[in-house]
Amino acid sequence: MDRTLIQELLEVVEQAAIASARLTGLGQKDEADAAAVEAMRQRMSSIQMQGRIVIGEGERDEAPMLYIGEEVGSGTGPGVDFAVDPCEGTNLCANAQDGSMAVLAASDRGGLFNAPDFYMKKLAVPPAAKGKVDIRKSATENIKILSDCLGIAISDLVIVVMDRARHKGLISEIRGLGARVKPISDGDVQAAIACGFAGTGTHCLMGIGAAPEGVISAAALRCLGAHFQGQLVYDPAVAMTSEWADYTKEGNIARLNEMGIIDIDKVYEAEELASGANVAFAGSGITNGLLFKGVQFERDCTRTSSLVISSLDKSARFTDTIHIKDNAQSIMLR
Ligand code: VTB
Ligand code: MG
Ligand code: MG
């Protein structure tokens, strides 16, 4: 991976964001997803690389594009592995709610954990508390540690938790301690990454979301020197999701074992989920969010707002881009 490639990754997520943003608010989540997938793949195809999708839209037979194992890019050049989520938060996009974005993580070959399509318990906090909090500890313990490390009173800490039945107990534990809970309906990638930056009003992400999304979050947070840990969830009684209505704990464990995951309770550190020598994250807002604005369509231009984080030059770049249309008369800021 080199810096030119990283620059192209910005354009990849910008194009995906623009494509699905055209469907924002139309109540068409699958269409918004498909548009982002198509645009992301299209822009990737012109990059000089031997790209490979490690985390994508699904298995080869169930996803037409950006499926796991698909080769992307021109076919010559450096070998790059990708974890992609072209429209992370499809419901948010369909309902014109905050927090939807086009995202990907990239790494040298073999540098991203091949996460199964399972749930994952997650803990994300700012760099100042990295390695001090631990997902094996209780929420209460971690919040106290977080307060000490950040120098912020417990009553001023904002903990993001996905608004799900499985988090009922967690939410009352946090509130019982006097910290604030910010429930989100979707989009825990953005919430996790927001913990890597001061001033986003987000100090911690706790709770269970999807495992593939965990890898993308880990890639960004590893580059930022922030804390991320993940632990796979395989018990339907813990996940409490209709997705797993027909699944059993034993069946899920067997599925994990088949995929080569034997230590099913392993706690994965950010550096294990995104282990490559070089790792990068790129995200672009579809709707407004904690990190950047959503796409804005103007008469003469389209504006995007994005973030690229790279371990290559240890940087996090917030980029606003004006994509100028042909025959544009004015692209002035209004
Ligand atoms: C999770 C979360 C994602 O979808 O995957 C969620 O990590 C789905 O969780 O950010 P449920 O099955 O519990 O609804 C997102 O919110 C959006 O992709
Ligand atoms: Mg997706
Ligand atoms: Mg997603």
Short mmCIF file of C-alpha atoms and ligand atoms in Angstrom, two decimals:
data_model
loop_
_atom_site.label_atom_id
_atom_site.label_comp_id
_atom_site.label_asym_id
_atom_site.label_seq_id
_atom_site.Cartn_x
_atom_site.Cartn_y
_atom_site.Cartn_z
CA MET A 1 0.00 0.00 0.00
CA ASP A 2 1.24 3.49 -0.74
CA ARG A 3 -0.03 7.02 -0.34
CA THR A 4 -1.43 7.20 -3.87
CA LEU A 5 -3.61 4.23 -3.10
CA ILE A 6 -4.85 5.84 0.11
CA GLN A 7 -5.88 8.93 -1.88
CA GLU A 8 -7.84 6.72 -4.26
CA LEU A 9 -9.62 5.07 -1.35
CA LEU A 10 -11.02 8.49 -0.49
CA GLU A 11 -12.55 8.66 -3.96
CA VAL A 12 -13.92 5.14 -3.57
CA VAL A 13 -15.94 6.01 -0.49
CA GLU A 14 -16.96 9.39 -1.91
CA GLN A 15 -18.46 7.72 -4.96
CA ALA A 16 -20.26 5.11 -2.87
CA ALA A 17 -21.65 7.83 -0.59
CA ILE A 18 -22.90 9.93 -3.51
CA ALA A 19 -24.60 6.93 -5.14
CA SER A 20 -26.58 5.90 -2.09
CA ALA A 21 -27.23 9.48 -0.97
CA ARG A 22 -29.38 9.90 -4.08
CA LEU A 23 -31.76 7.46 -2.39
CA THR A 24 -31.66 9.04 1.07
CA GLY A 25 -35.08 9.32 2.61
CA LEU A 26 -36.86 7.24 -0.01
CA GLY A 27 -37.41 4.28 2.27
CA GLN A 28 -35.45 2.03 -0.10
CA LYS A 29 -32.69 0.49 1.93
CA ASP A 30 -31.82 -2.34 -0.43
CA GLU A 31 -31.68 -0.03 -3.42
CA ALA A 32 -29.49 2.44 -1.50
CA ASP A 33 -27.19 -0.43 -0.57
CA ALA A 34 -27.02 -1.75 -4.13
CA ALA A 35 -26.22 1.70 -5.50
CA ALA A 36 -23.33 2.13 -3.06
CA VAL A 37 -21.99 -1.35 -3.80
CA GLU A 38 -22.03 -0.76 -7.53
CA ALA A 39 -20.32 2.65 -7.26
CA MET A 40 -17.71 1.38 -4.83
CA ARG A 41 -16.83 -1.57 -7.02
CA GLN A 42 -16.73 0.59 -10.15
CA ARG A 43 -14.28 3.09 -8.63
CA MET A 44 -12.14 0.29 -7.18
CA SER A 45 -11.79 -1.35 -10.58
CA SER A 46 -9.62 1.49 -11.89
CA ILE A 47 -7.12 1.30 -9.03
CA GLN A 48 -3.80 -0.36 -9.81
CA MET A 49 -3.86 -3.15 -7.30
CA GLN A 50 -4.59 -6.78 -6.75
CA GLY A 51 -7.44 -6.18 -4.36
CA ARG A 52 -9.35 -8.85 -2.52
CA ILE A 53 -12.57 -8.56 -0.52
CA VAL A 54 -12.13 -10.16 2.90
CA ILE A 55 -15.28 -8.71 4.42
CA GLY A 56 -18.01 -7.70 2.04
CA GLU A 57 -21.63 -8.07 1.11
CA GLY A 58 -21.82 -11.80 1.80
CA GLU A 59 -20.77 -15.14 0.43
CA ARG A 60 -20.10 -15.48 -3.29
CA ASP A 61 -23.43 -17.18 -4.06
CA GLU A 62 -25.56 -14.68 -2.17
CA ALA A 63 -24.00 -11.35 -3.14
CA PRO A 64 -23.54 -10.35 -6.78
CA MET A 65 -20.79 -7.81 -6.07
CA LEU A 66 -18.14 -7.19 -3.45
CA TYR A 67 -18.68 -10.70 -2.17
CA ILE A 68 -16.15 -12.34 0.12
CA GLY A 69 -13.19 -13.52 -1.92
CA GLU A 70 -13.93 -11.29 -4.93
CA GLU A 71 -10.91 -9.81 -6.63
CA VAL A 72 -11.13 -6.07 -7.18
CA GLY A 73 -8.88 -3.53 -8.86
CA SER A 74 -6.92 -3.57 -12.12
CA GLY A 75 -5.27 -6.91 -11.37
CA THR A 76 -1.70 -5.60 -11.25
CA GLY A 77 0.08 -3.81 -8.45
CA PRO A 78 0.21 -4.30 -4.70
CA GLY A 79 -1.90 -6.94 -2.96
CA VAL A 80 -4.52 -5.24 -0.82
CA ASP A 81 -7.19 -6.77 1.41
CA PHE A 82 -10.46 -4.96 1.98
CA ALA A 83 -13.26 -4.96 4.51
CA VAL A 84 -16.08 -2.95 2.94
CA ASP A 85 -19.49 -1.71 3.96
CA PRO A 86 -20.58 0.51 1.05
CA CYS A 87 -23.72 1.69 2.85
CA GLU A 88 -23.21 1.21 6.58
CA GLY A 89 -26.57 1.99 8.15
CA THR A 90 -28.96 1.26 5.29
CA ASN A 91 -31.99 1.97 7.50
CA LEU A 92 -30.51 5.33 8.47
CA CYS A 93 -30.03 6.18 4.81
CA ALA A 94 -33.51 5.01 3.83
CA ASN A 95 -35.04 7.08 6.62
CA ALA A 96 -32.77 10.12 6.19
CA GLN A 97 -31.46 9.74 9.73
CA ASP A 98 -27.99 10.69 10.90
CA GLY A 99 -25.08 8.26 10.90
CA SER A 100 -25.10 6.49 7.55
CA MET A 101 -21.80 6.33 5.70
CA ALA A 102 -19.78 4.52 3.05
CA VAL A 103 -16.80 2.81 4.68
CA LEU A 104 -13.90 0.51 4.06
CA ALA A 105 -10.77 -0.67 5.74
CA ALA A 106 -7.70 -1.70 3.75
CA SER A 107 -4.52 -3.53 4.61
CA ASP A 108 -1.63 -5.48 3.15
CA ARG A 109 -2.50 -9.11 2.40
CA GLY A 110 -3.74 -11.00 5.41
CA GLY A 111 -3.93 -7.94 7.64
CA LEU A 112 -7.67 -7.98 8.35
CA PHE A 113 -9.49 -10.57 10.45
CA ASN A 114 -11.82 -12.70 8.39
CA ALA A 115 -14.76 -12.06 10.70
CA PRO A 116 -17.70 -14.45 10.46
CA ASP A 117 -21.18 -13.03 9.93
CA PHE A 118 -21.84 -13.16 13.68
CA TYR A 119 -22.48 -10.64 16.41
CA MET A 120 -19.68 -9.10 18.41
CA LYS A 121 -19.50 -7.55 21.85
CA LYS A 122 -17.52 -4.35 21.46
CA LEU A 123 -15.69 -1.83 23.60
CA ALA A 124 -14.28 1.37 22.11
CA VAL A 125 -12.74 4.26 24.06
CA PRO A 126 -10.29 7.14 23.40
CA PRO A 127 -6.49 6.68 23.30
CA ALA A 128 -6.08 8.02 26.86
CA ALA A 129 -7.83 4.92 28.24
CA LYS A 130 -6.37 2.39 25.81
CA GLY A 131 -5.40 -0.81 27.59
CA LYS A 132 -6.81 0.49 30.88
CA VAL A 133 -10.40 -0.52 30.23
CA ASP A 134 -11.06 -4.16 29.39
CA ILE A 135 -14.07 -5.84 27.81
CA ARG A 136 -13.80 -8.60 30.44
CA LYS A 137 -14.55 -6.06 33.17
CA SER A 138 -18.03 -4.85 34.04
CA ALA A 139 -19.49 -1.73 32.46
CA THR A 140 -19.35 -0.10 35.89
CA GLU A 141 -15.64 -0.78 36.31
CA ASN A 142 -14.84 0.40 32.79
CA ILE A 143 -16.76 3.64 33.17
CA LYS A 144 -14.91 4.44 36.39
CA ILE A 145 -11.57 3.76 34.68
CA LEU A 146 -12.65 5.84 31.70
CA SER A 147 -13.59 8.75 33.93
CA ASP A 148 -10.16 8.62 35.63
CA CYS A 149 -8.19 8.31 32.40
CA LEU A 150 -10.06 11.06 30.56
CA GLY A 151 -10.37 13.37 33.53
CA ILE A 152 -14.09 13.68 32.82
CA ALA A 153 -16.73 13.24 35.54
CA ILE A 154 -18.85 10.12 35.18
CA SER A 155 -21.90 12.36 34.87
CA ASP A 156 -20.36 13.96 31.77
CA LEU A 157 -19.45 10.73 30.01
CA VAL A 158 -21.54 9.79 26.99
CA ILE A 159 -21.74 6.07 26.30
CA VAL A 160 -23.21 4.98 22.99
CA VAL A 161 -25.20 1.75 23.05
CA MET A 162 -27.28 0.21 20.29
CA ASP A 163 -30.97 0.43 21.12
CA ARG A 164 -31.72 -3.28 21.33
CA ALA A 165 -33.52 -5.61 23.74
CA ARG A 166 -30.21 -7.29 24.53
CA HIS A 167 -28.90 -4.05 26.05
CA LYS A 168 -31.69 -3.40 28.54
CA GLY A 169 -29.53 -4.42 31.50
CA LEU A 170 -26.45 -2.63 30.18
CA ILE A 171 -28.32 0.62 29.69
CA SER A 172 -29.74 0.59 33.21
CA GLU A 173 -26.32 -0.25 34.65
CA ILE A 174 -24.75 2.76 32.90
CA ARG A 175 -27.58 5.10 33.89
CA GLY A 176 -27.51 3.73 37.44
CA LEU A 177 -23.92 4.89 37.66
CA GLY A 178 -24.90 8.39 36.57
CA ALA A 179 -23.32 8.33 33.12
CA ARG A 180 -25.28 9.28 30.02
CA VAL A 181 -26.49 6.79 27.47
CA LYS A 182 -26.88 7.70 23.84
CA PRO A 183 -28.95 4.95 22.25
CA ILE A 184 -28.52 4.51 18.50
CA SER A 185 -30.83 2.56 16.22
CA ASP A 186 -27.99 1.62 13.85
CA GLY A 187 -24.47 2.50 12.85
CA ASP A 188 -22.09 1.41 15.58
CA VAL A 189 -19.06 1.83 13.28
CA GLN A 190 -19.43 5.58 13.31
CA ALA A 191 -20.04 5.63 17.05
CA ALA A 192 -16.93 3.51 17.67
CA ILE A 193 -14.70 5.67 15.51
CA ALA A 194 -16.08 8.85 17.09
CA CYS A 195 -14.51 7.62 20.35
CA GLY A 196 -11.11 8.07 18.72
CA PHE A 197 -11.58 11.84 18.52
CA ALA A 198 -12.12 14.39 21.27
CA GLY A 199 -15.03 16.74 20.73
CA THR A 200 -17.43 14.32 19.09
CA GLY A 201 -19.49 14.11 22.26
CA THR A 202 -18.92 10.35 22.32
CA HIS A 203 -16.60 8.79 24.89
CA CYS A 204 -17.34 5.12 24.65
CA LEU A 205 -19.16 2.48 22.63
CA MET A 206 -20.38 -0.54 24.54
CA GLY A 207 -22.53 -3.51 23.62
CA ILE A 208 -23.22 -5.93 20.83
CA GLY A 209 -23.27 -5.15 17.09
CA ALA A 210 -22.13 -7.02 14.03
CA ALA A 211 -18.68 -8.65 13.83
CA PRO A 212 -17.73 -7.56 10.29
CA GLU A 213 -18.42 -3.95 11.27
CA GLY A 214 -16.18 -4.54 14.29
CA VAL A 215 -13.19 -5.17 12.03
CA ILE A 216 -13.73 -1.90 10.18
CA SER A 217 -14.03 -0.03 13.49
CA ALA A 218 -10.89 -1.76 14.79
CA ALA A 219 -8.89 -0.73 11.73
CA ALA A 220 -9.71 2.94 12.25
CA LEU A 221 -9.18 2.89 16.00
CA ARG A 222 -5.90 1.00 15.73
CA CYS A 223 -4.53 3.73 13.42
CA LEU A 224 -5.69 6.38 15.91
CA GLY A 225 -4.07 4.61 18.86
CA ALA A 226 -7.49 4.27 20.47
CA HIS A 227 -8.93 1.25 22.26
CA PHE A 228 -11.07 -1.38 20.58
CA GLN A 229 -11.78 -4.90 21.73
CA GLY A 230 -14.25 -7.39 20.33
CA GLN A 231 -15.57 -10.75 21.41
CA LEU A 232 -17.76 -12.93 19.20
CA VAL A 233 -21.31 -13.59 20.38
CA TYR A 234 -22.73 -16.98 19.45
CA ASP A 235 -25.54 -17.50 21.97
CA PRO A 236 -28.95 -16.49 20.54
CA ALA A 237 -30.14 -15.89 24.13
CA VAL A 238 -27.49 -13.15 24.40
CA ALA A 239 -27.88 -11.65 20.92
CA MET A 240 -31.68 -11.55 21.22
CA THR A 241 -32.17 -11.04 17.53
CA SER A 242 -34.89 -12.23 15.18
CA GLU A 243 -32.08 -12.98 12.71
CA TRP A 244 -31.18 -15.95 14.88
CA ALA A 245 -34.72 -17.20 15.55
CA ASP A 246 -33.88 -20.60 14.05
CA TYR A 247 -30.36 -20.88 15.40
CA THR A 248 -29.07 -22.63 18.48
CA LYS A 249 -26.02 -21.93 20.58
CA GLU A 250 -24.61 -25.37 19.77
CA GLY A 251 -25.24 -24.88 16.06
CA ASN A 252 -23.51 -21.51 16.12
CA ILE A 253 -20.50 -22.91 17.93
CA ALA A 254 -20.29 -25.68 15.33
CA ARG A 255 -20.41 -23.04 12.55
CA LEU A 256 -17.56 -21.12 14.19
CA ASN A 257 -15.51 -24.27 14.56
CA GLU A 258 -16.06 -25.09 10.89
CA MET A 259 -14.67 -21.68 10.03
CA GLY A 260 -11.56 -22.50 12.03
CA ILE A 261 -12.51 -20.47 15.10
CA ILE A 262 -11.86 -22.83 18.01
CA ASP A 263 -11.27 -20.35 20.82
CA ILE A 264 -14.81 -19.02 20.60
CA ASP A 265 -14.54 -16.74 23.65
CA LYS A 266 -11.33 -15.08 22.56
CA VAL A 267 -11.07 -11.35 23.15
CA TYR A 268 -9.73 -9.74 20.00
CA GLU A 269 -7.66 -6.59 20.35
CA ALA A 270 -7.76 -3.91 17.62
CA GLU A 271 -4.23 -4.96 16.62
CA GLU A 272 -5.45 -8.51 16.00
CA LEU A 273 -8.57 -7.56 14.07
CA ALA A 274 -6.49 -5.19 11.91
CA SER A 275 -3.02 -6.68 12.15
CA GLY A 276 -1.44 -5.57 8.87
CA ALA A 277 1.82 -3.63 8.83
CA ASN A 278 -0.12 -0.94 7.00
CA VAL A 279 -3.78 -0.31 7.67
CA ALA A 280 -6.12 2.40 6.40
CA PHE A 281 -9.72 3.44 6.93
CA ALA A 282 -11.85 5.56 4.62
CA GLY A 283 -15.37 6.78 5.33
CA SER A 284 -17.66 9.29 3.65
CA GLY A 285 -20.93 10.61 5.03
CA ILE A 286 -24.13 9.58 3.29
CA THR A 287 -26.26 11.36 5.89
CA ASN A 288 -24.92 13.80 8.49
CA GLY A 289 -23.10 12.26 11.39
CA LEU A 290 -20.73 12.55 14.32
CA LEU A 291 -17.65 12.70 12.10
CA PHE A 292 -18.75 14.40 8.93
CA LYS A 293 -21.67 15.80 6.99
CA GLY A 294 -23.70 13.85 4.50
CA VAL A 295 -23.72 14.37 0.76
CA GLN A 296 -25.16 17.66 -0.44
CA PHE A 297 -26.51 17.96 -3.95
CA GLU A 298 -26.23 21.48 -5.41
CA ARG A 299 -27.09 22.79 -8.85
CA ASP A 300 -23.50 22.89 -10.05
CA CYS A 301 -21.76 20.49 -7.75
CA THR A 302 -22.02 17.70 -5.25
CA ARG A 303 -20.28 18.10 -1.91
CA THR A 304 -18.95 15.23 0.14
CA SER A 305 -17.39 15.12 3.56
CA SER A 306 -15.04 12.29 4.47
CA LEU A 307 -12.34 10.95 6.73
CA VAL A 308 -9.27 8.95 5.78
CA ILE A 309 -7.12 7.47 8.52
CA SER A 310 -3.82 5.85 7.64
CA SER A 311 -1.10 4.13 9.59
CA LEU A 312 1.26 4.81 6.69
CA ASP A 313 1.76 8.46 7.55
CA LYS A 314 0.02 8.38 10.93
CA SER A 315 -2.68 10.80 9.89
CA ALA A 316 -6.42 11.35 10.03
CA ARG A 317 -7.56 13.64 7.24
CA PHE A 318 -11.00 15.21 7.16
CA THR A 319 -11.69 16.11 3.56
CA ASP A 320 -14.52 18.16 2.09
CA THR A 321 -14.70 17.72 -1.64
CA ILE A 322 -16.62 19.71 -4.21
CA HIS A 323 -17.33 17.52 -7.22
CA ILE A 324 -17.89 20.04 -9.99
CA LYS A 325 -20.43 19.28 -12.69
CA ASP A 326 -19.81 19.91 -16.38
CA ASN A 327 -20.83 23.46 -17.40
CA ALA A 328 -20.97 24.54 -13.78
CA GLN A 329 -21.56 28.26 -13.36
CA SER A 330 -20.98 28.66 -9.67
CA ILE A 331 -19.63 26.45 -6.95
CA MET A 332 -19.56 29.14 -4.31
CA LEU A 333 -20.12 28.37 -0.66
CA ARG A 334 -23.56 29.41 0.37
C1 VTB B 1 -25.30 -3.98 13.47
C2 VTB B 1 -24.42 -2.77 13.58
C3 VTB B 1 -24.45 -1.96 12.30
O1 VTB B 1 -26.60 -2.94 11.80
O2 VTB B 1 -24.79 -4.80 12.46
C4 VTB B 1 -26.70 -3.61 13.04
O3 VTB B 1 -23.08 -3.19 13.82
C5 VTB B 1 -27.61 -4.80 12.90
O4 VTB B 1 -27.84 -5.30 14.19
O5 VTB B 1 -23.80 -0.73 12.47
P1 VTB B 1 -29.21 -6.03 14.51
O6 VTB B 1 -29.15 -7.33 13.76
O7 VTB B 1 -29.20 -6.20 15.99
O8 VTB B 1 -30.30 -5.15 14.01
C6 VTB B 1 -25.88 -1.73 11.86
O9 VTB B 1 -26.51 -0.87 12.80
C7 VTB B 1 -25.93 -1.09 10.47
O10 VTB B 1 -25.25 -1.88 9.54
MG MG B 2 -23.63 -3.44 4.15
MG MG B 3 -23.46 -2.41 8.04
#
